[in-house]
Short mmCIF file of C-alpha atoms (C1' of nucleotides) in Angstrom, two decimals:
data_model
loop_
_atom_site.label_atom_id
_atom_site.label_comp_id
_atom_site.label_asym_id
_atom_site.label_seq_id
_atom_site.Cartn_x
_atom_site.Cartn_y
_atom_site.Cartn_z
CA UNK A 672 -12.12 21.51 -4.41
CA UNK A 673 -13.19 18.57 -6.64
CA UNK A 674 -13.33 15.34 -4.71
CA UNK A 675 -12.17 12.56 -5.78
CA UNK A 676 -15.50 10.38 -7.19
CA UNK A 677 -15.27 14.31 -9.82
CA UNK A 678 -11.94 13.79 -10.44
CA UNK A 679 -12.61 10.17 -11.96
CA UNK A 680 -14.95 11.47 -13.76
CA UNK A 681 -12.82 14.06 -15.30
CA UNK A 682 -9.70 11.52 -15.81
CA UNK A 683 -11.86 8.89 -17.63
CA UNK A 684 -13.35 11.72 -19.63
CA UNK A 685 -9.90 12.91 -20.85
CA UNK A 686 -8.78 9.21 -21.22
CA UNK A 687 -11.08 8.13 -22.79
CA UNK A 688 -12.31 10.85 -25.53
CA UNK A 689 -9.15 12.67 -25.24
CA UNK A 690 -10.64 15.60 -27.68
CA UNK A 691 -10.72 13.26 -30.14
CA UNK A 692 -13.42 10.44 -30.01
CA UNK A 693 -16.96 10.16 -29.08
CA UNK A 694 -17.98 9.40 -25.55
CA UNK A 695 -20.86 8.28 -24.34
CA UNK A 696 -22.97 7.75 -21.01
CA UNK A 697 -22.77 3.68 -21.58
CA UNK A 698 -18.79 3.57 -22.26
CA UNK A 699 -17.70 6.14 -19.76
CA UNK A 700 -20.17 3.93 -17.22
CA UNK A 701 -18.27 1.04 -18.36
CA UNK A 702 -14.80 2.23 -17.94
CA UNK A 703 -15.41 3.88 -14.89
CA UNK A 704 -17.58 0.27 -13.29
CA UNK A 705 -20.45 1.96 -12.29
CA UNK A 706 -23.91 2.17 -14.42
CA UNK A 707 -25.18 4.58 -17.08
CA UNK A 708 -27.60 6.74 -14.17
CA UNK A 709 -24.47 7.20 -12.37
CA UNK A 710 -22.64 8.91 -14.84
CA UNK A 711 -25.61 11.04 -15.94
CA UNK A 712 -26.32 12.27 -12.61
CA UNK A 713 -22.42 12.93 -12.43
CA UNK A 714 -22.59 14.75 -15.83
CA UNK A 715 -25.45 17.07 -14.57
CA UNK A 716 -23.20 18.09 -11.66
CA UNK A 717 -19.94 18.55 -13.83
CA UNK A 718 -22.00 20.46 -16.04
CA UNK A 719 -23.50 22.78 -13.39
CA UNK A 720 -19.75 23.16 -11.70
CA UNK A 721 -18.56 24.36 -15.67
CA UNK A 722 -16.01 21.24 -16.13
CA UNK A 723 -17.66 19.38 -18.77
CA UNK A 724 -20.10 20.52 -21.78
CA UNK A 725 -22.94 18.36 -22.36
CA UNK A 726 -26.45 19.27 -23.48
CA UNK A 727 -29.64 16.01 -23.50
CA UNK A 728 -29.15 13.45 -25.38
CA UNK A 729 -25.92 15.39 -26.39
CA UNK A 730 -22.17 15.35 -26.97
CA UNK A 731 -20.12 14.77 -23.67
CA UNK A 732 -16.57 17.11 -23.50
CA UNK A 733 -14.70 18.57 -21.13
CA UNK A 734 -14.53 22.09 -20.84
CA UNK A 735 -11.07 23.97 -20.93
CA UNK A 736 -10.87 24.18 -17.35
CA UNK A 737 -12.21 20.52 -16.93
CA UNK A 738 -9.33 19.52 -19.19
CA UNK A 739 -7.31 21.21 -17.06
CA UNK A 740 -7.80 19.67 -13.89
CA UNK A 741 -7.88 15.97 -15.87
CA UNK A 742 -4.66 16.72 -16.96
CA UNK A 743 -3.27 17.67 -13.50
CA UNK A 744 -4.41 14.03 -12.32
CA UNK A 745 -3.18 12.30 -15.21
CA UNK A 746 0.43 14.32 -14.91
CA UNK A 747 -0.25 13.09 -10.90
CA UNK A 748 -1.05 9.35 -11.90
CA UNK A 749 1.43 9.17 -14.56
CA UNK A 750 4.31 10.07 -11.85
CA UNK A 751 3.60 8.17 -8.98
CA UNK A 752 3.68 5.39 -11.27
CA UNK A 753 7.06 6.48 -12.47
CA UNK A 754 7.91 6.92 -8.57
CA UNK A 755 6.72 2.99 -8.18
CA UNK A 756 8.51 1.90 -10.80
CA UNK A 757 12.07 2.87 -10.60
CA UNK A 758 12.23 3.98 -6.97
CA UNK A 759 10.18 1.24 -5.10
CA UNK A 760 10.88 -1.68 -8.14
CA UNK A 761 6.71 -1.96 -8.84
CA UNK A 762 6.57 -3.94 -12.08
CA UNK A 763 5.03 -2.22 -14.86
CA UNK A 764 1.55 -4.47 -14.07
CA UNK A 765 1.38 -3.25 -10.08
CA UNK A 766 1.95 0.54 -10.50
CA UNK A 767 -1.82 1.21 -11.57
CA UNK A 768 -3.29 0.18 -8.92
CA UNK A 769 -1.93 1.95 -6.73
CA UNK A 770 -1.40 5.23 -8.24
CA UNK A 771 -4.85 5.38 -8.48
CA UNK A 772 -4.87 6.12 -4.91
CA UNK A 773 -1.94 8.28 -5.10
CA UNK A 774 -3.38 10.71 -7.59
CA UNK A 775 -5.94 11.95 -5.80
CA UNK A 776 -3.44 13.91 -3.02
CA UNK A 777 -3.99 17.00 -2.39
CA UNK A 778 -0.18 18.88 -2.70
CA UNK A 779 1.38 21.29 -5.03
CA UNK A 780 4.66 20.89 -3.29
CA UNK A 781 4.80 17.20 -3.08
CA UNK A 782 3.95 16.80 -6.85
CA UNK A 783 6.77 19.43 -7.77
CA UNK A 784 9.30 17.27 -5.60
CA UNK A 785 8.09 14.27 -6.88
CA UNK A 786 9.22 15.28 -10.56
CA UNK A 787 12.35 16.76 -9.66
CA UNK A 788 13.31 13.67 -7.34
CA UNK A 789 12.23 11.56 -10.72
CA UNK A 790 14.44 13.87 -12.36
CA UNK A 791 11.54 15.07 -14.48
CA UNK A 792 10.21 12.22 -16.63
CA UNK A 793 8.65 12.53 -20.04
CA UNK A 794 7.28 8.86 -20.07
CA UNK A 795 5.54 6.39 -17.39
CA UNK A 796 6.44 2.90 -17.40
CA UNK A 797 3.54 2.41 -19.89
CA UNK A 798 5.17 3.97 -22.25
CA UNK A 799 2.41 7.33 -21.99
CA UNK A 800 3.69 11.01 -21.64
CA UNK A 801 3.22 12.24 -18.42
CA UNK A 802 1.98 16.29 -18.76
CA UNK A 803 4.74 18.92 -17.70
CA UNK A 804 3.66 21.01 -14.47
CA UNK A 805 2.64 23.78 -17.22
CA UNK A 806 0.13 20.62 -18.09
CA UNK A 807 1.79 20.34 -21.76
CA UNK A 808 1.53 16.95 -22.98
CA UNK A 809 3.48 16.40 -26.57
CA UNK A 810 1.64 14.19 -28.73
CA UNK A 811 4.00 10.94 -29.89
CA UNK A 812 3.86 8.29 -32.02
CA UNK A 813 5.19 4.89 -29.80
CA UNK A 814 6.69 2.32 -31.94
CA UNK A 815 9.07 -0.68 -31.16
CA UNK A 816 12.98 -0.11 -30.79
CA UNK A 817 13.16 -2.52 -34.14
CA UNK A 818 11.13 -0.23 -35.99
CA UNK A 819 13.52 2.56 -35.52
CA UNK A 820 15.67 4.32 -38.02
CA UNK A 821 19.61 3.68 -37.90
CA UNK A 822 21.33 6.99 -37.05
CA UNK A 823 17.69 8.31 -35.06
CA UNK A 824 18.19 9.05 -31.36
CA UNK A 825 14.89 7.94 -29.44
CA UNK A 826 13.61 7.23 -25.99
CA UNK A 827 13.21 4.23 -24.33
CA UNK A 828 9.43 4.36 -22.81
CA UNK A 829 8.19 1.18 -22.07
CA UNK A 830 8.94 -2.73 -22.01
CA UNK A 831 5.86 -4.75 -23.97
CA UNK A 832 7.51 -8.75 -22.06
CA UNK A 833 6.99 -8.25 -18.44
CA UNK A 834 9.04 -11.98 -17.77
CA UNK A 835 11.45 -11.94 -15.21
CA UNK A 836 14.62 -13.10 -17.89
CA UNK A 837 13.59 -9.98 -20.20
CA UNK A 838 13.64 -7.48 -17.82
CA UNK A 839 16.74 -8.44 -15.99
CA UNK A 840 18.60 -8.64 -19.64
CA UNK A 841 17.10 -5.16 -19.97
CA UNK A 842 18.77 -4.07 -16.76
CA UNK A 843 21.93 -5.84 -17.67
CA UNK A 844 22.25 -3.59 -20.97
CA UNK A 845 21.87 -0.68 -19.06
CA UNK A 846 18.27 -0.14 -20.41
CA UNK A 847 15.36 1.59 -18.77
CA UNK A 848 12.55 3.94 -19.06
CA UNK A 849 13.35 7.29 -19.70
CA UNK A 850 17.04 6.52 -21.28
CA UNK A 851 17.88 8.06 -24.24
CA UNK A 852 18.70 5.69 -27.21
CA UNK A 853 20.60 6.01 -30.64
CA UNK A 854 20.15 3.28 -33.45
CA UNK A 855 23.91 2.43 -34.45
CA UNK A 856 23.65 0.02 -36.95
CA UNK A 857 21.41 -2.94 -38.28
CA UNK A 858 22.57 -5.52 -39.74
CA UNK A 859 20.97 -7.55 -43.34
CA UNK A 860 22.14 -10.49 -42.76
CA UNK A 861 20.15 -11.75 -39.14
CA UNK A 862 18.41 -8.01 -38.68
CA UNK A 863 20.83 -7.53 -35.13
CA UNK A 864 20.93 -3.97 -34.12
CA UNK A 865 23.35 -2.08 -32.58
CA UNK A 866 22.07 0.18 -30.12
CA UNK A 867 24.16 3.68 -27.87
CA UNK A 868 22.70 3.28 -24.56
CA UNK A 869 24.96 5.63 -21.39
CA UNK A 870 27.53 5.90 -23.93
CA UNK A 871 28.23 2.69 -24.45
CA UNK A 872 27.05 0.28 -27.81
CA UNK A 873 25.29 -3.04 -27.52
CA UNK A 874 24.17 -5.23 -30.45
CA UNK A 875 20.83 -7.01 -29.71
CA UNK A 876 18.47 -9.01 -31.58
CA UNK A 877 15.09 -8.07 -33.39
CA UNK A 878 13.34 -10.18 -31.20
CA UNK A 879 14.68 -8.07 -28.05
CA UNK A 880 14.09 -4.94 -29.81
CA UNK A 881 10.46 -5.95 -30.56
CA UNK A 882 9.52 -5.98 -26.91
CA UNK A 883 10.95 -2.09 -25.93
CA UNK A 884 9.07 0.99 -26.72
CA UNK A 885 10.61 3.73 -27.61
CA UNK A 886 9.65 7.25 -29.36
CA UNK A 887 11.42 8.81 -31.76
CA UNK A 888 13.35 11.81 -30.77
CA UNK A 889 14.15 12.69 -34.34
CA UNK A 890 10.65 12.19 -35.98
CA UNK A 891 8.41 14.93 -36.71
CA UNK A 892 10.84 17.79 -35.90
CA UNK A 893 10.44 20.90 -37.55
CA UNK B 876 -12.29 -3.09 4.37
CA UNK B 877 -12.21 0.30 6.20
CA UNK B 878 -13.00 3.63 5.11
CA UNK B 879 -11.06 6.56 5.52
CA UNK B 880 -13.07 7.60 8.18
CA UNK B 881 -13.23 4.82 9.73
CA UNK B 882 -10.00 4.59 9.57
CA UNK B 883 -9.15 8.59 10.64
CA UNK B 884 -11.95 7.78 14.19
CA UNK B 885 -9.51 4.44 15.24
CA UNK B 886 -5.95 6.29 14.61
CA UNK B 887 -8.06 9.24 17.13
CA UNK B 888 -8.97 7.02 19.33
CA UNK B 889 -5.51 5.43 19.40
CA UNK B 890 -3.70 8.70 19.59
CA UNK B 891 -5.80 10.66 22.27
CA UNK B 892 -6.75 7.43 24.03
CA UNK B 893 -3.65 5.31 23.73
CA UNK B 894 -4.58 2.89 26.05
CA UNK B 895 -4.55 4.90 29.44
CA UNK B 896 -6.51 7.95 29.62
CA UNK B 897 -10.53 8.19 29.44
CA UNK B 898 -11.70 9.66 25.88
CA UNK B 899 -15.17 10.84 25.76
CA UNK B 900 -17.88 11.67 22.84
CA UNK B 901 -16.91 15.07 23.00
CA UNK B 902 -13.14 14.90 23.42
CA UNK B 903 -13.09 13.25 20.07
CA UNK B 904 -15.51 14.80 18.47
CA UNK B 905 -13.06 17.78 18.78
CA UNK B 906 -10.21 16.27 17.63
CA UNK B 907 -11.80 14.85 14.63
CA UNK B 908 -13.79 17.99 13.88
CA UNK B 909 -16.94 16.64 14.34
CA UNK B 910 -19.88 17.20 15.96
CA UNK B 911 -20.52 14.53 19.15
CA UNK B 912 -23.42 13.37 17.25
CA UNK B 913 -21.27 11.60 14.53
CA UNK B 914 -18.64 10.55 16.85
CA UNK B 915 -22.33 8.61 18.60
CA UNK B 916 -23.26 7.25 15.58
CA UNK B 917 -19.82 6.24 14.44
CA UNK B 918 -18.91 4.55 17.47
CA UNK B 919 -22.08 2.38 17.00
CA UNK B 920 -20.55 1.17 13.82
CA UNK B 921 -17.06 0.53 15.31
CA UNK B 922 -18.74 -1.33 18.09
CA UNK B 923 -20.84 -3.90 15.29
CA UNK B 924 -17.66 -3.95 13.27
CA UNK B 925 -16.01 -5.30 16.67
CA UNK B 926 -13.12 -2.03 16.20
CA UNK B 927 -14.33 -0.98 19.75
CA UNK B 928 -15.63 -1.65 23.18
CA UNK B 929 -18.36 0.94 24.18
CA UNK B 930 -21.83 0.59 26.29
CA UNK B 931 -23.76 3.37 26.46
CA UNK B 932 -22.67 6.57 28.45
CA UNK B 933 -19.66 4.25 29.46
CA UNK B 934 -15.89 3.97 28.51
CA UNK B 935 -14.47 3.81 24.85
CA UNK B 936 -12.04 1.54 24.16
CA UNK B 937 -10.15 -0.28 21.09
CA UNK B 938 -10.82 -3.83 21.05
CA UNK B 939 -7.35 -5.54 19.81
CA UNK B 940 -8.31 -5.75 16.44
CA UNK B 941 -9.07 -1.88 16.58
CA UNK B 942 -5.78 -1.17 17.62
CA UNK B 943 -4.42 -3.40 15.18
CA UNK B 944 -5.72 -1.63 12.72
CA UNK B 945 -4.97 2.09 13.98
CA UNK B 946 -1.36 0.91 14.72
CA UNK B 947 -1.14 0.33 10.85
CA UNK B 948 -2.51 3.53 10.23
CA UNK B 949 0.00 5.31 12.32
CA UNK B 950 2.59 3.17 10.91
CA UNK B 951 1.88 4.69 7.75
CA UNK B 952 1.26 8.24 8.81
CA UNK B 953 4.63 8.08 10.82
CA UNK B 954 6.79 6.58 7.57
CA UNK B 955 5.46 9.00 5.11
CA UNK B 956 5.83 11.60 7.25
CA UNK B 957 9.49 10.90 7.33
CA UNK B 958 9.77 10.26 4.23
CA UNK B 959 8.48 13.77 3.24
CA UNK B 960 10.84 15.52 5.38
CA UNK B 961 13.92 13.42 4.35
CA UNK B 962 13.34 12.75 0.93
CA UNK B 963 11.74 15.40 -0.03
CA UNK B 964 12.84 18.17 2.06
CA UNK B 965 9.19 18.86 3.33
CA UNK B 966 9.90 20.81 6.62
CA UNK B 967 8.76 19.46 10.19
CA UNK B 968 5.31 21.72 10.09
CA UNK B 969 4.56 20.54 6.91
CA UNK B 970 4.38 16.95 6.62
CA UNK B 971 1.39 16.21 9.00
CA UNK B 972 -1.27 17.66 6.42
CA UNK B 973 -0.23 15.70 3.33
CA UNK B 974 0.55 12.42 5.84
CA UNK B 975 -3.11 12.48 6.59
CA UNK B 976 -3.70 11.95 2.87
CA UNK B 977 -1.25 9.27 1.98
CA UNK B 978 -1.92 7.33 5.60
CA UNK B 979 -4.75 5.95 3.61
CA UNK B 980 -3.05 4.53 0.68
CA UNK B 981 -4.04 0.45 0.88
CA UNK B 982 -0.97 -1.26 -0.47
CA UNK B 983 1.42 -3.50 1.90
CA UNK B 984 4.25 -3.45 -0.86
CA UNK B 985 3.85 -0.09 -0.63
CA UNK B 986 4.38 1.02 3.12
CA UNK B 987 7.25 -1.99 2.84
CA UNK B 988 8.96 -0.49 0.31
CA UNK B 989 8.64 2.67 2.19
CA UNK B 990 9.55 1.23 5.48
CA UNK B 991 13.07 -0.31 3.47
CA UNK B 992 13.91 2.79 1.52
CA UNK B 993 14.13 4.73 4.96
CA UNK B 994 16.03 2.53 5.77
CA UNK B 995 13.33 1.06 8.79
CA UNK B 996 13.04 4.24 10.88
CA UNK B 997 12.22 3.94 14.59
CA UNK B 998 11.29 7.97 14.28
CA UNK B 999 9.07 10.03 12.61
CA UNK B 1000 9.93 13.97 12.35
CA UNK B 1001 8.08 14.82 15.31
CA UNK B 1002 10.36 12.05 17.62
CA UNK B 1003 7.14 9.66 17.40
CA UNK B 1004 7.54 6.38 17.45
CA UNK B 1005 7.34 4.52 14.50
CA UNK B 1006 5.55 1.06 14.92
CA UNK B 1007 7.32 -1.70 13.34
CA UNK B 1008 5.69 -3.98 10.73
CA UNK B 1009 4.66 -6.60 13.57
CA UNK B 1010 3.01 -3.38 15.00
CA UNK B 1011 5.28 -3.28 18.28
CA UNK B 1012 6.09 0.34 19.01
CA UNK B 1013 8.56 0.53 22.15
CA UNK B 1014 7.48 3.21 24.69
CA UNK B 1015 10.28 5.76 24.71
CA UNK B 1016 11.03 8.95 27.07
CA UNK B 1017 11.93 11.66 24.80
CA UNK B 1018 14.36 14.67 26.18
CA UNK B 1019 16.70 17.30 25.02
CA UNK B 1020 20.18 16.32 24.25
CA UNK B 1021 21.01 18.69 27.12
CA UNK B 1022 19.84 16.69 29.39
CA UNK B 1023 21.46 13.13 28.00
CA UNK B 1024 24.09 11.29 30.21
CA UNK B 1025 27.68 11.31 29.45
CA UNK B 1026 29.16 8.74 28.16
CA UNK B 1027 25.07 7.31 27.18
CA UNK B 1028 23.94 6.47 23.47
CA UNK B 1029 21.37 8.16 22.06
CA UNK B 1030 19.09 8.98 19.21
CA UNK B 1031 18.31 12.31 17.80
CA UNK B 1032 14.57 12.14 17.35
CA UNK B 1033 13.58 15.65 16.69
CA UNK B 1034 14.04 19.07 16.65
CA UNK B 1035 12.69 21.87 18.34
CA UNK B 1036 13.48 24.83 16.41
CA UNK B 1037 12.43 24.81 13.15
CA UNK B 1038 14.38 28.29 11.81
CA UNK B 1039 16.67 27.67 8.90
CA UNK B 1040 19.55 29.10 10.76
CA UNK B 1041 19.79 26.24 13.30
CA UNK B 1042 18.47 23.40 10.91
CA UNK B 1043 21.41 24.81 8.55
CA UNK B 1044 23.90 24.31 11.56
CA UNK B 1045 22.00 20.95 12.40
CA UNK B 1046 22.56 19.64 9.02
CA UNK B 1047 26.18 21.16 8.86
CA UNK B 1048 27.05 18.77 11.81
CA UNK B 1049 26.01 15.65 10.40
CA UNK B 1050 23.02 15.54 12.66
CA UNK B 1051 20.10 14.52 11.34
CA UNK B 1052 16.57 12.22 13.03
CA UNK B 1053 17.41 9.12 13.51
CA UNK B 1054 20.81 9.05 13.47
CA UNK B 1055 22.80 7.55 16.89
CA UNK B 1056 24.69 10.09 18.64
CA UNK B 1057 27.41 9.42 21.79
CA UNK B 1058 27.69 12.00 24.91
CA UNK B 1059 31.09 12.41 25.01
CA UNK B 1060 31.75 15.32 27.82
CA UNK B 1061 30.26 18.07 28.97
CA UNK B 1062 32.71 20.95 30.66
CA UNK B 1063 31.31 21.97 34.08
CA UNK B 1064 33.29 25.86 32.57
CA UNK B 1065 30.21 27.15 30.16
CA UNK B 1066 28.13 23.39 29.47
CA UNK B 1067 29.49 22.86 26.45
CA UNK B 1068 28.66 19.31 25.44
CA UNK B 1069 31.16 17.05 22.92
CA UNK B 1070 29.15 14.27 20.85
CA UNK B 1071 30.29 12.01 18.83
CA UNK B 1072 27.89 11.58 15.29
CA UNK B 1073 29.24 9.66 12.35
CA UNK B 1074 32.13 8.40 14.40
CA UNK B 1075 33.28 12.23 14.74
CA UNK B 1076 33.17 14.21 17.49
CA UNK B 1077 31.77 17.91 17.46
CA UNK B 1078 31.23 20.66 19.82
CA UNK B 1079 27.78 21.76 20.68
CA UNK B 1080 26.89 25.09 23.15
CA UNK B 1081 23.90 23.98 25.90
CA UNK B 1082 21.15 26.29 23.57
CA UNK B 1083 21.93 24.25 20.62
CA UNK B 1084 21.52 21.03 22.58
CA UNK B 1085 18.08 22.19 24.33
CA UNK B 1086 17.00 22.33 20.84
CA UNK B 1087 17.76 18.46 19.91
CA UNK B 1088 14.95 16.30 21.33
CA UNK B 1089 16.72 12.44 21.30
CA UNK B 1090 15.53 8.74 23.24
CA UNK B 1091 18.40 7.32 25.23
CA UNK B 1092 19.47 3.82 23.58
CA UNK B 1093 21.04 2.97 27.14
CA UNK B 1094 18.30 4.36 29.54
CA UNK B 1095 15.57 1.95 30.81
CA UNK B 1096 17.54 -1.15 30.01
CA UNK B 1097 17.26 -4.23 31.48
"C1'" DT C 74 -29.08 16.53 48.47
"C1'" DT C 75 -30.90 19.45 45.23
"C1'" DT C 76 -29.75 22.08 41.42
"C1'" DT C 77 -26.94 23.36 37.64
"C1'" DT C 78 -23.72 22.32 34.21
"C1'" DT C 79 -21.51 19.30 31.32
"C1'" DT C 80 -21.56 15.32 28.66
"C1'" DG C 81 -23.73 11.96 25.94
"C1'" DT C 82 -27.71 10.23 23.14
"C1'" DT C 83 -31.53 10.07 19.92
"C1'" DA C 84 -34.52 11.11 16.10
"C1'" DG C 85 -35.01 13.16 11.95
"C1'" DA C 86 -32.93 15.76 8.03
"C1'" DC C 87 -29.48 16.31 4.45
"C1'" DA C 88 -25.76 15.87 0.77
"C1'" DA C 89 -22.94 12.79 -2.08
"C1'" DA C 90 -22.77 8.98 -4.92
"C1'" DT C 91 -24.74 5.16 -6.14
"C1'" DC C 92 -28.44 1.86 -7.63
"C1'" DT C 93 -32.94 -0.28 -10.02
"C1'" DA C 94 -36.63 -0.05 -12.94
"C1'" DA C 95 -39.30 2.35 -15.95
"C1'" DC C 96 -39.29 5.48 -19.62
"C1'" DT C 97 -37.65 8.35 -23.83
"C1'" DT C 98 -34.82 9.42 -27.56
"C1'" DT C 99 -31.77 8.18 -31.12
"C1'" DT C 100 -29.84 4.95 -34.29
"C1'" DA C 101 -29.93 0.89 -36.99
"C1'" DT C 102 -32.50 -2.66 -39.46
"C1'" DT C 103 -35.77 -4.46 -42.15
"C1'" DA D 113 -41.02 4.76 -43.15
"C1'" DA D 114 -41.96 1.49 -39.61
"C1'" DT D 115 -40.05 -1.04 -36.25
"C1'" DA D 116 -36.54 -3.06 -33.36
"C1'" DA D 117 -32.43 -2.29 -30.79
"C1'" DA D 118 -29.31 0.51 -28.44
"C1'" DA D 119 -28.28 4.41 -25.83
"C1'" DG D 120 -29.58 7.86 -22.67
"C1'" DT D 121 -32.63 9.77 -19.00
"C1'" DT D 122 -35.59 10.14 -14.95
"C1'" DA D 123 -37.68 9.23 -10.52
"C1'" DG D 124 -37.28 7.20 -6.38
"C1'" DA D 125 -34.59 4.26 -3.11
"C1'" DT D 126 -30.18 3.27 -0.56
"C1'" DT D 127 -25.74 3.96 1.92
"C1'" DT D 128 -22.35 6.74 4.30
"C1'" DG D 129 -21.25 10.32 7.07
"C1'" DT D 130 -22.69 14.35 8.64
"C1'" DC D 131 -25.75 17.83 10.92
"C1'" DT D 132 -29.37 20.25 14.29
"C1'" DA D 133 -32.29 20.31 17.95
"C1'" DA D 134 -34.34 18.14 21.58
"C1'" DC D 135 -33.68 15.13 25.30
"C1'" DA D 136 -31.35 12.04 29.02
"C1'" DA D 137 -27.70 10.92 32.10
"C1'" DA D 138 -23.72 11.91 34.82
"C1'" DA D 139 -20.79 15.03 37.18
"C1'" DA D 140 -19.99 19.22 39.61
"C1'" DA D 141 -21.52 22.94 42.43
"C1'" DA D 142 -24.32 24.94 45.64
#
DNA sequence: TTTTTTTGTTAGACAAATCTAACTTTTATT
DNA sequence: AATAAAAGTTAGATTTGTCTAACAAAAAAA
């Protein structure tokens, strides 16, 4: 069993190069708040254990099976954060913190519960994809509610205005993470939008759509 | 701030100890799964941290402070632990193990939010007392409902059969920890006991009731 | 009251994760 | 291409929590 210092290591690795980028000793030391030695001597023993590929001097990645376990805490991180959020009314800025601790539990059974009791969310109330229990993770493109096509059903992900008036309007409409979304109508003349939300239509104003997150349920389907 | 181990040798000390009887080195090494040799060392740093009273070769003891702090950590033990079993349907057996995990979780919010959710439980699965967030924790004299009073108020606390058959039937009754139940009767003909639960009254045979562990509300008052 | 057994203590070692300070390699700049 | 800067590495120290093995004290038994 990893503990929890290797899981870090793993998480930040994922987060951070994500299979994509370049990562280095310096800005993996820098994200994680400890120094450059740290992380090497970390890397050796990652290395050694098979999770992450890394010669001297080298490129840093995770292995398959180090991916794996990154993405199990990430999934785990991503829902206790959901959990915060809508069960225990965490604002969007207090949820981190905390699941940070929470990840690192050790329990098949109370992650699995978790998702059902959260109904099994796609997004966390930043607005990232949390991985399925198969570890899937669907790559999206995030844009703003206002950027949205009329007629395109989308998903409501995250809130950019944490202020107390914007998210109680939010409430008010019947908004939230996780809500499915369709773009009635826009209109020329002041750019209001009309917007499904539970069935029922609301017209709001760019500046209000500007600050909610959605992805596109329509966009990019085969 | 304390470290889980620090933290897991105080809640010990509280929960073998509790005040009253003598713990020694070896007593809680073996409840902590340690050798005496760490328990030695560790006490040494409890004692400079002020968490304990302890001269060599003499009695061990919480200092307030010490106790303040396991009493929190019991606290939170206690209210995840019922939260696992009633929200998420984690059986009696198998709450303790992931409780020791999430006991550690440093977030007041948190264990409040958990504490309101619950609904403020005085119970925990096991019929333990749950300390309140002042830290009080009212000694209580746990029996069967078999043995209750008639015409006494009570609170189911526990259970002492864990098959599905009779937590089916407990469930099927209304029954459920923490909830107040009401003696009724009891017929001298075959001890069949009448409580009322949910302001109805059911019939229960004496097995069924040796099987409910409760407090009595009305016993011990002044 | 001796002796034996149990309990408690100490010193020294070890593993995990970190650090500092010196050093090496790579990359960028002139 | 030579040199300066940045990035990466190593060795050795430190902290936390543990261990073993030897020893000391207290309690129980003879």
């Amino acid at each position: 069993m990893l503990s929890q210092t290797e899981e870090n290591y793993l998480k930040n690795l994922f987060n951070v190069g994500d299979g994509e980028k370049e990562v280095g000793t310096n800005e993996l030391a820098a994200y994680l708040g400890v120094k450059p030695a740290s992380v090497n001597d970390m890397l050796k023993k990652l290395k050694e254990k098979k999770l992450v590929d890394y010669e001297k001097y080298g490129k840093i990645s995770l292995t398959e099976e180090g991916r794996r376990k990154a993405v199990e805490v990430v999934r785990k991180h991503r829902l206790w954060e959901t959990f915060l959020y809508s069960t225990f009314d965490f604002t969007w800025d207090e949820v981190h913190e905390v699941a940070e601790q929470l990840e690192h539990i050790q329990s098949a059974k109370l992650v699995n519960k978790l998702d059902e009791f959260l109904n099994y969310p796609a997004y966390d109330p930043h607005g990232d994809v949390i991985p399925n229990a198969k570890g899937e993770m669907p790559a999206v493109h995030k844009k703003t509610l206002l950027e949205e096509v009329v007629g395109h059903h989308c998903t409501m992900v995250a809130v950019k205005d944490n202020s107390a008036p914007f998210l109680q309007y939010v409430s008010r409409l019947g908004l939230g993470i996780n809500n499915k979304l369709t773009v009635v109508a826009r209109h020329a003349y002041d750019g209001q939008m009309e917007i499904e939300v539970n069935k029922k239509v609301v017209t709001i104003s760019p500046r209000f759509a500007q600050n909610i997150v959605i992805v596109c349920d329509d966009c990019g389907k085969k």
